mmCIF file of C-alpha atoms in Angstrom:
data_model
loop_
_atom_site.group_PDB
_atom_site.id
_atom_site.type_symbol
_atom_site.label_atom_id
_atom_site.label_comp_id
_atom_site.label_asym_id
_atom_site.label_seq_id
_atom_site.Cartn_x
_atom_site.Cartn_y
_atom_site.Cartn_z
ATOM 1 C CA UNK A 1 26.305 51.076 112.518
ATOM 2 C CA UNK A 2 28.789 53.736 114.261
ATOM 3 C CA UNK A 3 30.843 50.720 115.857
ATOM 4 C CA UNK A 4 30.623 49.056 112.494
ATOM 5 C CA UNK A 5 32.450 52.449 111.088
ATOM 6 C CA UNK A 6 35.020 53.314 113.682
ATOM 7 C CA UNK A 7 36.109 49.310 113.511
ATOM 8 C CA UNK A 8 36.462 50.117 109.988
ATOM 9 C CA UNK A 9 38.157 53.089 109.941
ATOM 10 C CA UNK A 10 40.656 51.963 112.294
ATOM 11 C CA UNK A 11 41.323 48.543 110.897
ATOM 12 C CA UNK A 12 41.713 50.927 107.286
ATOM 13 C CA UNK A 13 44.345 53.233 109.093
ATOM 14 C CA UNK A 14 46.241 50.090 111.015
ATOM 15 C CA UNK A 15 46.767 48.274 107.365
ATOM 16 C CA UNK A 16 48.134 51.943 105.762
ATOM 17 C CA UNK A 17 50.387 52.163 108.642
ATOM 18 C CA UNK A 18 51.777 48.924 107.977
ATOM 19 C CA UNK A 19 51.779 48.731 104.486
ATOM 20 C CA UNK A 20 53.670 52.051 105.389
ATOM 21 C CA UNK A 21 56.350 51.110 107.076
ATOM 22 C CA UNK A 22 56.974 47.500 106.236
ATOM 23 C CA UNK A 23 59.859 47.992 104.039
ATOM 24 C CA UNK A 24 61.967 50.418 107.116
ATOM 25 C CA UNK A 25 60.574 48.137 109.278
ATOM 26 C CA UNK A 26 62.454 45.498 107.426
ATOM 27 C CA UNK A 27 65.793 47.018 107.527
ATOM 28 C CA UNK A 28 65.820 47.859 110.754
ATOM 29 C CA UNK A 29 67.056 45.845 114.086
ATOM 30 C CA UNK A 30 63.846 44.803 116.377
ATOM 31 C CA UNK A 31 63.617 42.805 118.927
ATOM 32 C CA UNK A 32 61.056 42.306 121.822
ATOM 33 C CA UNK A 33 61.384 46.195 123.364
ATOM 34 C CA UNK A 34 61.399 48.023 120.070
ATOM 35 C CA UNK A 35 58.654 49.808 119.460
ATOM 36 C CA UNK A 36 60.104 52.858 117.538
ATOM 37 C CA UNK A 37 62.058 53.044 113.735
ATOM 38 C CA UNK A 38 65.890 53.940 113.702
ATOM 39 C CA UNK A 39 65.699 57.856 112.751
ATOM 40 C CA UNK A 40 69.620 57.543 111.419
ATOM 41 C CA UNK A 41 70.265 56.198 108.297
ATOM 42 C CA UNK A 42 72.512 52.643 108.502
ATOM 43 C CA UNK A 43 75.434 55.307 107.544
ATOM 44 C CA UNK A 44 75.170 56.332 111.550
ATOM 45 C CA UNK A 45 74.890 59.784 110.032
ATOM 46 C CA UNK A 46 72.632 62.401 111.095
ATOM 47 C CA UNK A 47 69.889 63.872 108.527
ATOM 48 C CA UNK A 48 69.569 67.804 109.645
ATOM 49 C CA UNK A 49 66.851 70.175 107.552
ATOM 50 C CA UNK A 50 67.805 73.580 107.574
ATOM 51 C CA UNK A 51 65.069 74.314 110.209
ATOM 52 C CA UNK A 52 66.656 72.170 112.725
ATOM 53 C CA UNK A 53 69.622 73.658 112.236
ATOM 54 C CA UNK A 54 68.892 76.994 112.931
ATOM 55 C CA UNK A 55 67.136 75.749 116.504
ATOM 56 C CA UNK A 56 69.866 74.417 117.641
ATOM 57 C CA UNK A 57 71.820 77.591 117.669
ATOM 58 C CA UNK A 58 70.538 81.313 119.279
ATOM 59 C CA UNK A 59 68.436 81.231 117.158
ATOM 60 C CA UNK A 60 66.053 78.946 118.729
ATOM 61 C CA UNK A 61 66.500 80.849 122.740
ATOM 62 C CA UNK A 62 65.855 84.121 121.304
ATOM 63 C CA UNK A 63 63.878 86.258 118.468
ATOM 64 C CA UNK A 64 65.015 86.287 115.458
ATOM 65 C CA UNK A 65 64.087 89.793 113.543
ATOM 66 C CA UNK A 66 64.049 88.567 109.903
ATOM 67 C CA UNK A 67 62.608 84.871 110.519
ATOM 68 C CA UNK A 68 59.819 85.745 112.931
ATOM 69 C CA UNK A 69 56.045 85.660 113.509
ATOM 70 C CA UNK A 70 53.544 88.067 115.367
ATOM 71 C CA UNK A 71 53.119 84.678 117.623
ATOM 72 C CA UNK A 72 56.724 84.530 118.888
ATOM 73 C CA UNK A 73 57.080 88.239 120.690
ATOM 74 C CA UNK A 74 53.741 86.911 123.084
ATOM 75 C CA UNK A 75 56.084 85.965 126.001
ATOM 76 C CA UNK A 76 57.578 89.548 126.220
ATOM 77 C CA UNK A 77 55.000 92.007 127.930
ATOM 78 C CA UNK A 78 54.646 95.209 126.398
ATOM 79 C CA UNK A 79 56.001 94.331 122.727
ATOM 80 C CA UNK A 80 52.677 92.168 121.348
ATOM 81 C CA UNK A 81 50.870 92.608 119.679
ATOM 82 C CA UNK A 82 51.504 96.334 118.686
ATOM 83 C CA UNK A 83 55.123 96.916 118.040
ATOM 84 C CA UNK A 84 56.125 93.302 117.124
ATOM 85 C CA UNK A 85 53.671 93.440 113.656
ATOM 86 C CA UNK A 86 56.006 96.147 113.276
ATOM 87 C CA UNK A 87 58.834 95.097 113.261
ATOM 88 C CA UNK A 88 57.387 91.333 111.400
ATOM 89 C CA UNK A 89 56.432 94.212 108.720
ATOM 90 C CA UNK A 90 60.026 96.073 108.658
ATOM 91 C CA UNK A 91 62.320 92.887 108.000
ATOM 92 C CA UNK A 92 64.803 92.048 106.888
ATOM 93 C CA UNK A 93 67.197 94.065 109.174
ATOM 94 C CA UNK A 94 70.715 93.913 109.103
ATOM 95 C CA UNK A 95 71.822 94.354 112.423
ATOM 96 C CA UNK A 96 69.446 94.074 115.254
ATOM 97 C CA UNK A 97 69.311 98.343 116.485
ATOM 98 C CA UNK A 98 68.044 98.689 113.075
ATOM 99 C CA UNK A 99 64.975 97.690 115.059
ATOM 100 C CA UNK A 100 65.142 101.307 116.990
ATOM 101 C CA UNK A 101 64.716 103.392 113.458
ATOM 102 C CA UNK A 102 61.008 101.581 112.765
ATOM 103 C CA UNK A 103 59.394 104.366 110.853
ATOM 104 C CA UNK A 104 56.131 105.529 112.962
ATOM 105 C CA UNK A 105 57.836 104.536 116.159
ATOM 106 C CA UNK A 106 57.273 105.954 119.376
ATOM 107 C CA UNK A 107 59.544 107.210 121.708
ATOM 108 C CA UNK A 108 57.481 104.701 124.185
ATOM 109 C CA UNK A 109 58.255 102.191 121.746
ATOM 110 C CA UNK A 110 61.967 102.753 120.752
ATOM 111 C CA UNK A 111 62.135 102.446 125.296
ATOM 112 C CA UNK A 112 60.722 98.945 125.443
ATOM 113 C CA UNK A 113 62.933 97.758 122.353
ATOM 114 C CA UNK A 114 65.841 98.830 123.668
ATOM 115 C CA UNK A 115 65.103 97.235 126.969
ATOM 116 C CA UNK A 116 64.865 94.175 124.975
ATOM 117 C CA UNK A 117 67.557 93.939 122.173
ATOM 118 C CA UNK A 118 69.426 91.226 124.094
ATOM 119 C CA UNK A 119 65.970 89.063 123.418
ATOM 120 C CA UNK A 120 66.714 89.259 119.882
ATOM 121 C CA UNK A 121 69.246 87.913 116.845
ATOM 122 C CA UNK A 122 69.645 87.742 113.315
ATOM 123 C CA UNK A 123 70.184 85.476 110.787
ATOM 124 C CA UNK A 124 70.096 85.455 107.076
ATOM 125 C CA UNK A 125 66.472 85.384 105.464
ATOM 126 C CA UNK A 126 65.301 81.938 105.552
ATOM 127 C CA UNK A 127 62.426 80.449 103.151
ATOM 128 C CA UNK A 128 61.977 77.465 105.852
ATOM 129 C CA UNK A 129 60.211 80.364 108.540
ATOM 130 C CA UNK A 130 58.897 82.905 106.142
ATOM 131 C CA UNK A 131 57.243 80.983 103.164
ATOM 132 C CA UNK A 132 54.277 79.245 102.882
ATOM 133 C CA UNK A 133 51.883 80.919 105.834
ATOM 134 C CA UNK A 134 51.183 84.489 106.982
ATOM 135 C CA UNK A 135 54.468 85.585 108.609
ATOM 136 C CA UNK A 136 52.701 87.588 111.503
ATOM 137 C CA UNK A 137 51.112 84.886 113.012
ATOM 138 C CA UNK A 138 51.400 81.360 111.157
ATOM 139 C CA UNK A 139 47.548 80.544 110.824
ATOM 140 C CA UNK A 140 46.490 81.939 114.220
ATOM 141 C CA UNK A 141 44.981 84.899 115.545
#
C-alpha cells in the first residue's frame, strides 16, 4: 500500500511539473542534450531583481548594517550574538561609524566593532531584506 501511495505521489508531481512547464518548453529550443530551460527571455535581456542586484555588489561580500540579520555576524568571532543583536536593533545607520555610538555598548564591545569596521558596508534600507520575517535571524536561532 505504501509503495502504491509513493508511486501515486510521484506520478502526480511529474504531471504537475509537466503541465506547469509545458508552455515554456514549447518556446525553448530543445535538443537531445538540453535539460534546463533558458533563464533569459527571448530578447536576450537578463532579468534581475533588487536582491540579485545588491548581492552582486559590495553588499554580497560585507555585512550591510542596514539590511542584515544577527546570523550574518556568525563568521566574525566576538560579534555574534550579543553585539550583533545590538547592531541590528539600532539600524538604520547613516555612516558605518554610527555603529560605535550605539547606546549601552561597553568599551570592549566598541573596540571589537572598531576592529571590524572594514567588514561592514551600508546601503539604503531595502524591503527585500527586511520585511516578511524576523530581522534577527530569519526564523532560525
